[in-house]
Short mmCIF file of C-alpha atoms and ligand atoms in Angstrom, two decimals:
data_model
loop_
_atom_site.label_atom_id
_atom_site.label_comp_id
_atom_site.label_asym_id
_atom_site.label_seq_id
_atom_site.Cartn_x
_atom_site.Cartn_y
_atom_site.Cartn_z
CA MET A 1 0.00 0.00 0.00
CA LYS A 2 1.03 3.63 -0.39
CA ALA A 3 1.95 5.63 2.72
CA PHE A 4 3.63 8.93 3.60
CA ILE A 5 6.55 8.02 5.83
CA VAL A 6 9.13 9.83 7.94
CA ASN A 7 12.58 8.57 6.90
CA HIS A 8 14.58 10.98 9.05
CA TYR A 9 13.62 13.34 11.83
CA GLY A 10 14.16 17.03 11.09
CA LYS A 11 12.44 20.36 10.50
CA LYS A 12 13.24 20.46 6.80
CA GLU A 13 12.48 16.80 6.17
CA LYS A 14 9.59 16.01 3.84
CA LEU A 15 7.54 12.85 4.19
CA SER A 16 8.06 10.48 1.30
CA LEU A 17 5.31 8.64 -0.52
CA THR A 18 6.44 5.02 -0.37
CA GLU A 19 5.15 1.51 -1.03
CA VAL A 20 5.02 -0.23 2.37
CA ALA A 21 3.68 -3.54 3.73
CA GLU A 22 0.00 -3.67 4.72
CA PRO A 23 -0.52 -3.37 8.51
CA VAL A 24 -0.76 -6.54 10.61
CA VAL A 25 -4.25 -6.97 12.09
CA LYS A 26 -4.11 -8.18 15.71
CA GLU A 27 -6.96 -9.99 17.53
CA THR A 28 -8.66 -6.82 18.76
CA ASP A 29 -7.81 -4.71 15.70
CA ILE A 30 -9.85 -3.56 12.77
CA LEU A 31 -8.31 -2.78 9.39
CA VAL A 32 -9.61 0.41 7.86
CA GLN A 33 -9.38 1.62 4.28
CA VAL A 34 -8.53 5.26 4.83
CA HIS A 35 -10.76 7.68 2.91
CA SER A 36 -9.51 10.87 4.60
CA ALA A 37 -6.89 11.81 7.16
CA GLY A 38 -6.85 14.91 9.34
CA VAL A 39 -3.65 16.97 9.57
CA ASN A 40 -2.48 18.19 12.96
CA LEU A 41 0.43 20.25 14.25
CA LEU A 42 1.36 17.13 16.21
CA ASP A 43 2.33 15.48 12.91
CA SER A 44 4.81 18.27 12.18
CA LYS A 45 6.14 18.29 15.74
CA ILE A 46 6.76 14.54 15.62
CA ARG A 47 8.46 14.79 12.20
CA ASP A 48 10.65 17.62 13.52
CA GLY A 49 11.78 15.39 16.40
CA GLU A 50 10.26 17.59 19.12
CA PHE A 51 8.46 14.64 20.71
CA LYS A 52 11.28 12.09 20.51
CA MET A 53 11.68 11.91 24.28
CA ILE A 54 7.98 11.25 24.90
CA LEU A 55 7.03 9.37 21.73
CA PRO A 56 10.16 7.68 20.42
CA TYR A 57 9.04 6.47 16.98
CA LYS A 58 11.72 4.52 15.17
CA THR A 59 12.23 5.63 11.55
CA PRO A 60 10.92 4.83 9.01
CA PHE A 61 7.32 5.18 10.19
CA THR A 62 3.99 6.35 8.78
CA LEU A 63 2.63 9.62 10.16
CA GLY A 64 -1.00 10.73 10.61
CA HIS A 65 -3.23 10.97 13.71
CA ASP A 66 -6.80 11.29 12.38
CA VAL A 67 -8.67 8.89 10.17
CA ALA A 68 -12.06 8.32 8.58
CA GLY A 69 -12.73 5.29 6.45
CA VAL A 70 -14.35 1.89 5.99
CA VAL A 71 -13.65 -1.35 7.88
CA THR A 72 -12.24 -3.99 5.49
CA LYS A 73 -11.18 -6.68 7.95
CA ILE A 74 -11.65 -7.47 11.65
CA GLY A 75 -9.46 -9.36 14.13
CA SER A 76 -10.71 -12.63 15.70
CA ASN A 77 -11.68 -10.89 18.96
CA VAL A 78 -13.40 -7.79 17.61
CA SER A 79 -16.94 -7.29 18.93
CA LYS A 80 -17.94 -3.71 18.11
CA PHE A 81 -17.40 -3.47 14.35
CA LYS A 82 -18.06 -5.42 11.17
CA VAL A 83 -16.68 -5.21 7.64
CA GLY A 84 -18.28 -2.29 5.80
CA ASP A 85 -18.77 -0.05 8.85
CA GLU A 86 -17.91 3.62 8.29
CA VAL A 87 -15.68 4.67 11.19
CA TYR A 88 -13.42 7.44 12.45
CA ALA A 89 -10.66 7.56 15.04
CA ARG A 90 -7.57 9.08 16.53
CA PRO A 91 -5.41 5.95 16.58
CA ALA A 92 -3.43 5.40 19.81
CA ASP A 93 0.13 6.64 20.20
CA HIS A 94 2.55 4.08 18.74
CA ARG A 95 -0.27 2.90 16.41
CA ILE A 96 -0.46 6.06 14.27
CA GLY A 97 -0.25 6.03 10.47
CA ALA A 98 -3.31 7.66 8.94
CA PHE A 99 -1.39 9.08 5.94
CA ALA A 100 -1.76 5.72 4.20
CA GLU A 101 -4.23 3.65 2.22
CA LEU A 102 -4.82 1.28 5.17
CA ILE A 103 -4.47 1.48 8.95
CA ALA A 104 -4.97 -1.15 11.67
CA MET A 105 -6.32 0.15 14.99
CA ASN A 106 -7.50 -1.33 18.26
CA GLU A 107 -11.30 -1.35 18.19
CA LYS A 108 -11.44 0.44 21.56
CA ASP A 109 -9.98 3.57 19.93
CA VAL A 110 -12.55 3.73 17.13
CA ALA A 111 -16.16 4.94 16.79
CA ILE A 112 -18.86 4.81 14.13
CA LYS A 113 -18.60 7.92 11.94
CA PRO A 114 -21.44 10.47 12.30
CA LYS A 115 -23.94 9.77 9.51
CA ASN A 116 -24.64 13.40 8.66
CA ILE A 117 -21.08 14.41 7.69
CA SER A 118 -18.66 13.48 4.88
CA MET A 119 -15.52 11.36 5.26
CA GLU A 120 -13.40 14.52 4.94
CA GLU A 121 -15.35 16.23 7.71
CA ALA A 122 -15.19 13.12 9.89
CA ALA A 123 -11.40 12.93 9.56
CA SER A 124 -11.19 16.49 10.87
CA ILE A 125 -12.77 15.64 14.21
CA PRO A 126 -11.14 12.96 16.38
CA LEU A 127 -7.91 14.55 17.65
CA VAL A 128 -9.29 18.03 18.25
CA GLY A 129 -12.66 16.75 19.47
CA LEU A 130 -11.07 14.44 22.03
CA THR A 131 -8.67 17.19 23.09
CA ALA A 132 -11.55 19.58 23.78
CA TRP A 133 -13.53 16.83 25.51
CA GLN A 134 -10.66 15.75 27.75
CA ALA A 135 -9.72 19.35 28.60
CA LEU A 136 -13.18 20.79 29.26
CA ILE A 137 -15.10 17.78 30.56
CA GLU A 138 -12.54 15.41 32.09
CA LYS A 139 -9.95 17.83 33.43
CA ALA A 140 -11.85 21.08 34.01
CA ASN A 141 -15.30 19.61 34.75
CA LEU A 142 -16.74 22.71 33.06
CA LYS A 143 -20.28 23.40 34.26
CA LYS A 144 -23.29 25.45 33.21
CA GLY A 145 -22.89 29.10 34.18
CA GLN A 146 -19.10 28.99 34.40
CA LYS A 147 -16.79 31.22 32.35
CA VAL A 148 -14.11 29.78 30.06
CA LEU A 149 -11.44 31.35 27.86
CA ILE A 150 -10.63 29.28 24.80
CA GLN A 151 -7.51 30.61 23.13
CA ALA A 152 -7.21 30.55 19.34
CA GLY A 153 -10.93 29.97 18.84
CA SER A 154 -10.50 29.90 15.05
CA GLY A 155 -8.06 26.95 15.06
CA GLY A 156 -8.69 23.22 14.96
CA VAL A 157 -9.04 22.75 18.72
CA GLY A 158 -10.69 26.14 19.26
CA THR A 159 -13.51 25.74 16.75
CA PHE A 160 -14.54 22.48 18.39
CA ALA A 161 -13.95 23.63 21.98
CA ILE A 162 -16.13 26.75 21.61
CA GLN A 163 -19.07 24.63 20.44
CA LEU A 164 -18.56 22.07 23.20
CA ALA A 165 -18.27 24.73 25.92
CA LYS A 166 -21.47 26.44 24.71
CA HIS A 167 -23.23 23.06 24.73
CA LEU A 168 -22.12 22.63 28.36
CA GLY A 169 -23.75 25.98 29.18
CA ALA A 170 -20.61 28.04 29.77
CA THR A 171 -19.94 31.66 28.84
CA VAL A 172 -17.15 31.57 26.27
CA ALA A 173 -14.45 34.13 25.61
CA THR A 174 -11.97 33.52 22.84
CA THR A 175 -8.91 35.07 21.19
CA THR A 176 -8.35 35.31 17.44
CA SER A 177 -7.54 38.01 14.89
CA ALA A 178 -10.17 40.34 13.43
CA THR A 179 -10.56 38.31 10.20
CA ASN A 180 -11.97 35.40 12.19
CA TYR A 181 -14.43 37.43 14.27
CA ASP A 182 -17.51 36.25 12.33
CA LEU A 183 -16.38 32.63 12.40
CA VAL A 184 -15.96 32.39 16.19
CA LYS A 185 -19.16 34.39 16.76
CA SER A 186 -21.05 31.93 14.54
CA LEU A 187 -19.75 29.09 16.72
CA GLY A 188 -21.21 30.76 19.80
CA ALA A 189 -18.36 32.76 21.35
CA ASP A 190 -19.75 35.43 23.71
CA VAL A 191 -16.61 37.57 24.03
CA VAL A 192 -14.12 37.88 21.16
CA ILE A 193 -10.70 39.42 21.76
CA ASP A 194 -8.46 40.42 18.86
CA TYR A 195 -5.12 39.20 20.20
CA ARG A 196 -3.23 41.45 17.78
CA LYS A 197 -4.72 44.63 19.22
CA GLU A 198 -5.98 43.78 22.69
CA ASP A 199 -4.62 42.03 25.77
CA PHE A 200 -7.07 39.52 27.24
CA LYS A 201 -5.45 39.95 30.66
CA THR A 202 -6.85 43.47 30.93
CA ILE A 203 -10.33 42.50 29.70
CA LEU A 204 -11.20 39.18 31.36
CA LYS A 205 -11.42 38.44 35.05
CA ASP A 206 -12.86 35.88 37.46
CA TYR A 207 -12.75 33.08 34.90
CA ASP A 208 -13.27 29.47 35.98
CA VAL A 209 -11.28 27.81 33.21
CA VAL A 210 -8.72 28.64 30.52
CA LEU A 211 -7.86 26.28 27.66
CA ASN A 212 -4.31 27.41 26.89
CA SER A 213 -2.81 26.55 23.51
CA GLN A 214 -0.23 29.31 23.06
CA ASP A 215 3.22 30.33 24.32
CA LYS A 216 4.70 30.67 27.80
CA LYS A 217 3.82 34.36 28.13
CA THR A 218 0.17 33.70 27.26
CA LEU A 219 0.12 30.82 29.74
CA GLU A 220 1.38 33.08 32.53
CA LYS A 221 -1.23 35.72 31.70
CA SER A 222 -3.92 33.03 31.74
CA LEU A 223 -3.25 32.33 35.43
CA ARG A 224 -4.10 35.96 36.20
CA ILE A 225 -7.63 36.00 34.80
CA LEU A 226 -8.82 33.11 36.97
CA LYS A 227 -10.94 33.29 40.08
CA PRO A 228 -9.51 31.56 43.18
CA ASN A 229 -9.16 27.84 42.53
CA GLY A 230 -9.77 28.34 38.78
CA LYS A 231 -8.03 26.04 36.33
CA VAL A 232 -5.70 26.47 33.39
CA ILE A 233 -5.51 23.39 31.21
CA SER A 234 -2.57 23.77 28.87
CA ILE A 235 -2.27 21.72 25.69
CA SER A 236 0.87 23.49 24.50
CA GLY A 237 3.02 22.61 27.51
CA PRO A 238 4.91 22.49 29.67
CA PRO A 239 4.26 18.84 30.60
CA ASP A 240 3.66 18.31 34.33
CA PRO A 241 4.56 15.46 36.72
CA ASP A 242 1.11 13.83 36.33
CA PHE A 243 1.81 13.45 32.63
CA GLY A 244 4.94 11.49 33.60
CA LYS A 245 2.70 9.01 35.43
CA VAL A 246 0.28 8.78 32.50
CA ILE A 247 3.03 7.84 30.05
CA ASN A 248 4.80 5.64 32.59
CA ALA A 249 7.98 7.70 32.24
CA ASN A 250 11.28 6.43 33.61
CA TRP A 251 12.75 8.30 36.58
CA VAL A 252 15.02 10.51 34.45
CA LEU A 253 12.11 11.69 32.32
CA LYS A 254 9.98 12.17 35.46
CA ILE A 255 12.61 14.53 36.88
CA ILE A 256 12.81 16.43 33.58
CA LEU A 257 9.01 16.83 33.44
CA LYS A 258 8.94 18.04 37.04
CA PHE A 259 11.65 20.57 36.25
CA LEU A 260 9.99 21.82 33.01
CA SER A 261 6.75 22.78 34.77
CA ALA A 262 8.21 23.82 38.15
CA GLY A 263 8.05 27.57 37.39
CA ILE A 264 4.45 27.71 36.19
CA ARG A 265 3.25 25.40 38.99
CA LYS A 266 4.88 27.67 41.54
CA LYS A 267 3.26 30.78 40.01
CA ALA A 268 -0.15 29.08 39.96
CA LYS A 269 0.20 28.05 43.59
CA ARG A 270 1.12 31.59 44.61
CA LEU A 271 -2.03 32.90 42.86
CA GLY A 272 -4.26 30.21 44.38
CA VAL A 273 -5.15 28.68 40.99
CA ASN A 274 -4.48 25.35 39.30
CA PHE A 275 -2.27 24.49 36.36
CA SER A 276 -2.33 21.18 34.53
CA PHE A 277 -1.02 19.87 31.23
CA LEU A 278 -3.04 17.69 28.88
CA PHE A 279 -1.73 15.42 26.18
CA MET A 280 -4.86 13.99 24.61
CA ARG A 281 -5.27 10.25 24.21
CA ALA A 282 -7.18 7.93 21.89
CA GLN A 283 -10.64 7.11 23.28
CA GLY A 284 -13.37 5.40 21.25
CA GLU A 285 -16.05 5.78 23.94
CA GLN A 286 -15.67 9.56 24.11
CA LEU A 287 -15.68 9.64 20.32
CA ASN A 288 -19.08 7.85 20.44
CA GLN A 289 -20.38 10.71 22.60
CA ILE A 290 -18.97 13.17 20.08
CA THR A 291 -20.75 11.28 17.26
CA LYS A 292 -24.05 11.91 19.08
CA LEU A 293 -23.33 15.63 19.42
CA ILE A 294 -22.53 15.89 15.71
CA GLU A 295 -25.57 13.87 14.61
CA SER A 296 -27.85 16.02 16.75
CA GLY A 297 -26.41 19.18 15.17
CA VAL A 298 -24.85 20.49 18.41
CA ILE A 299 -21.35 20.42 16.93
CA LYS A 300 -20.46 21.09 13.31
CA PRO A 301 -17.06 20.42 11.73
CA VAL A 302 -15.22 23.57 10.63
CA MET A 303 -13.16 22.87 7.53
CA ASP A 304 -10.49 25.06 6.03
CA LYS A 305 -8.98 23.04 3.17
CA VAL A 306 -8.95 19.56 1.69
CA PHE A 307 -5.72 18.50 -0.08
CA PRO A 308 -5.27 15.48 -2.38
CA PHE A 309 -3.24 12.64 -0.83
CA GLU A 310 -0.20 13.39 -3.03
CA GLN A 311 -0.01 16.85 -1.42
CA THR A 312 0.26 15.66 2.19
CA ASN A 313 3.51 17.61 2.67
CA GLU A 314 1.82 20.78 1.37
CA ALA A 315 -1.10 20.16 3.74
CA MET A 316 1.32 19.93 6.66
CA SER A 317 3.11 23.13 5.56
CA TYR A 318 -0.23 24.91 5.40
CA VAL A 319 -1.10 23.86 8.97
CA GLU A 320 2.37 24.95 10.10
CA THR A 321 1.65 28.53 9.02
CA GLY A 322 -0.62 28.76 12.10
CA ARG A 323 -3.31 30.51 10.04
CA ALA A 324 -5.76 27.63 9.47
CA LYS A 325 -9.42 28.43 10.10
CA GLY A 326 -10.67 25.13 11.45
CA LYS A 327 -9.25 21.92 10.06
CA VAL A 328 -7.11 20.71 7.19
CA VAL A 329 -7.62 17.23 5.75
CA VAL A 330 -6.08 15.06 3.05
CA LYS A 331 -8.38 13.01 0.82
CA ILE A 332 -7.02 9.56 0.10
CA LYS A 333 -9.96 7.74 -1.53
N1 NAP B 401 -1.65 18.51 24.07
C1 NAP B 401 -2.54 18.06 23.20
O1 NAP B 401 -3.14 16.99 23.39
C2 NAP B 401 -2.84 18.89 21.98
C3 NAP B 401 -3.90 18.50 21.15
C4 NAP B 401 -4.21 19.34 20.06
C5 NAP B 401 -3.44 20.46 19.79
N2 NAP B 401 -2.41 20.75 20.62
C6 NAP B 401 -1.59 21.97 20.39
O2 NAP B 401 -2.46 23.08 20.58
C7 NAP B 401 -2.06 24.13 19.71
C8 NAP B 401 -3.26 24.58 18.88
O3 NAP B 401 -3.62 23.53 18.01
P1 NAP B 401 -4.64 23.75 16.82
O4 NAP B 401 -4.68 22.47 16.05
O5 NAP B 401 -5.91 24.30 17.32
O6 NAP B 401 -3.86 24.85 15.99
P2 NAP B 401 -4.24 25.55 14.60
O7 NAP B 401 -5.51 24.97 14.08
O8 NAP B 401 -3.05 25.52 13.74
O9 NAP B 401 -4.50 27.07 15.05
C9 NAP B 401 -4.58 28.03 14.06
C10 NAP B 401 -5.38 29.20 14.57
O10 NAP B 401 -4.72 29.81 15.67
C11 NAP B 401 -4.97 31.21 15.65
N3 NAP B 401 -3.87 31.87 16.35
C12 NAP B 401 -2.56 31.90 15.99
N4 NAP B 401 -1.84 32.58 16.90
C13 NAP B 401 -2.72 33.00 17.85
C14 NAP B 401 -2.59 33.74 19.05
N5 NAP B 401 -1.41 34.20 19.46
N6 NAP B 401 -3.70 33.96 19.78
C15 NAP B 401 -4.91 33.50 19.39
N7 NAP B 401 -5.09 32.79 18.24
C16 NAP B 401 -4.01 32.54 17.50
C17 NAP B 401 -5.00 31.53 14.18
O11 NAP B 401 -5.84 32.65 13.99
P3 NAP B 401 -5.26 33.94 13.20
O12 NAP B 401 -4.96 33.46 11.81
O13 NAP B 401 -6.39 34.88 13.30
O14 NAP B 401 -4.03 34.36 13.93
C18 NAP B 401 -5.56 30.27 13.52
O15 NAP B 401 -6.94 30.35 13.18
C19 NAP B 401 -0.88 23.59 18.92
O16 NAP B 401 0.32 23.96 19.55
C20 NAP B 401 -1.06 22.09 18.99
O17 NAP B 401 0.13 21.38 18.81
C21 NAP B 401 -2.08 19.99 21.69
#
């Protein structure tokens, strides 16, 4: 089968379109013919080598963290899916490889694709949808009547997170540039801050939750808009000691993770607020809940561009500009 693989780590490295062996289907795996694959900044960061310490993929390997397609084969112990099912997923770490014609995934990481959206739209959802779900519902326990700041509301995570937070009954503030004002308003944002002209720190106060996806300076400012005991969930780092436990890090890595987040944890403690890091994980059950929200019209995919499979490198470069409005997808079938 054809797949886009990483031969060497590095910022300037391009993925190469290569003929590779079909994936092995284990007992609890399903084999999926990939129709579309979502493109995420995580793909670029892994290719660049930024995640080598946490996710040490051995080259050559196939990249791609979001998939929508059709089940073509099931393992002997699969109970939830049958051949012909239309599915979508964020395959688990160490099982990635959506930039390919076929991918094998554990059935527990997969869900039936929402019936009311296309394969391209479905491939845009899993990673950002699960990120928003795990940040706002699992970690922050966001409740009706609370106030949340979702940074970069016009991006992949932001466009989903705004809709989810509104569904949960929260008041939503978001940052983006003026060109995306109408987009984030249409998704339900109550307060829109143009980050190029205004400073959210001087506008927002007494917030319950911040979903931080930007740099260190923005993270530090986020702590200052919270009410006592409020929570910043950061998806752009730095990783915290709990994350070390989640990934079962060795003691050296645990010390490094503790050190990386020591400063921000100390600042949060001094302000009487909470900081935590989230690295999203594959989760088929949560994706089933997301399917329901999409089918009932509560959440709509926000698509920027669809690239043909051959232009996967161009799709990644486009995402790397940081200007995407919603999601970028490659169409494989
Ligand atoms: N830890 C995890 O599990 C996890 C999961 C998903 C994503 N992430 C990380 O979260 C970050 C965001 O991901 P994403 O996929 O949502 O990114 P994205 O789709 O590439 O975000 C692009 C959007 O960000 C906006 N933006 C750029 N700079 C901004 C700023 N300073 N303030 C506010 N908005 C800004 C842009 O709007 P303008 O064009 O108007 O500037 C654009 O619409 C990335 O670093 C990604 O790696 C982490």
